[in-house]
């Protein structure tokens, strides 16, 4: 099962605030807020497989997502 | 292992072109292009658990992603 199928609560306790260069990002998962969690959650999987929660309101996070889509 | 850890090729054969209302979307996964795949891939998981590939260049796809981030 993909993780999204079993999420019943927020996945992010805190968000990583420093800039992460897009080359280190393998993928980004966006989860809208909903009954399971009041927060929008943005989880980046890095090239080494680790996962970090990002702040959906941070301008650099929006820019990275835009850059991925526009490439 | 998350799916992203084992992706060695493109995941999307084609993309779904019709508009999907955000309320049906559980989450959206963005994968930048890379050695595993020359395409940017946007995979939405719907509320019923099914997954659909979306076109990262489609204006409605960009709008939905923006809407998720801005909410």
mmCIF file of N, CA, C and O in Angstrom, chain A residues 1 25 34 38 62 65:
data_model
loop_
_atom_site.group_PDB
_atom_site.id
_atom_site.type_symbol
_atom_site.label_atom_id
_atom_site.label_comp_id
_atom_site.label_asym_id
_atom_site.label_seq_id
_atom_site.Cartn_x
_atom_site.Cartn_y
_atom_site.Cartn_z
ATOM 1 N N UNK A 1 0.849 -1.208 0.000
ATOM 2 C CA UNK A 1 0.000 0.000 0.000
ATOM 3 C C UNK A 1 0.871 1.239 0.000
ATOM 4 O O UNK A 1 1.852 1.301 0.745
ATOM 5 N N UNK A 25 16.661 16.636 -4.194
ATOM 6 C CA UNK A 25 15.280 16.193 -3.978
ATOM 7 C C UNK A 25 14.879 15.150 -5.011
ATOM 8 O O UNK A 25 14.949 15.382 -6.204
ATOM 9 N N UNK A 34 -7.207 17.920 5.433
ATOM 10 C CA UNK A 34 -8.428 17.115 5.355
ATOM 11 C C UNK A 34 -8.778 16.607 6.743
ATOM 12 O O UNK A 34 -8.180 17.050 7.722
ATOM 13 N N UNK A 38 -5.219 18.866 9.805
ATOM 14 C CA UNK A 38 -5.659 20.220 9.449
ATOM 15 C C UNK A 38 -4.622 20.968 8.605
ATOM 16 O O UNK A 38 -4.915 22.026 8.062
ATOM 17 N N UNK A 62 7.657 26.874 -2.472
ATOM 18 C CA UNK A 62 6.797 27.125 -3.643
ATOM 19 C C UNK A 62 7.637 27.217 -4.918
ATOM 20 O O UNK A 62 7.257 26.696 -5.970
ATOM 21 N N UNK A 65 8.827 23.779 -6.116
ATOM 22 C CA UNK A 65 7.728 23.037 -6.733
ATOM 23 C C UNK A 65 7.441 23.583 -8.127
ATOM 24 O O UNK A 65 7.255 22.836 -9.087
#
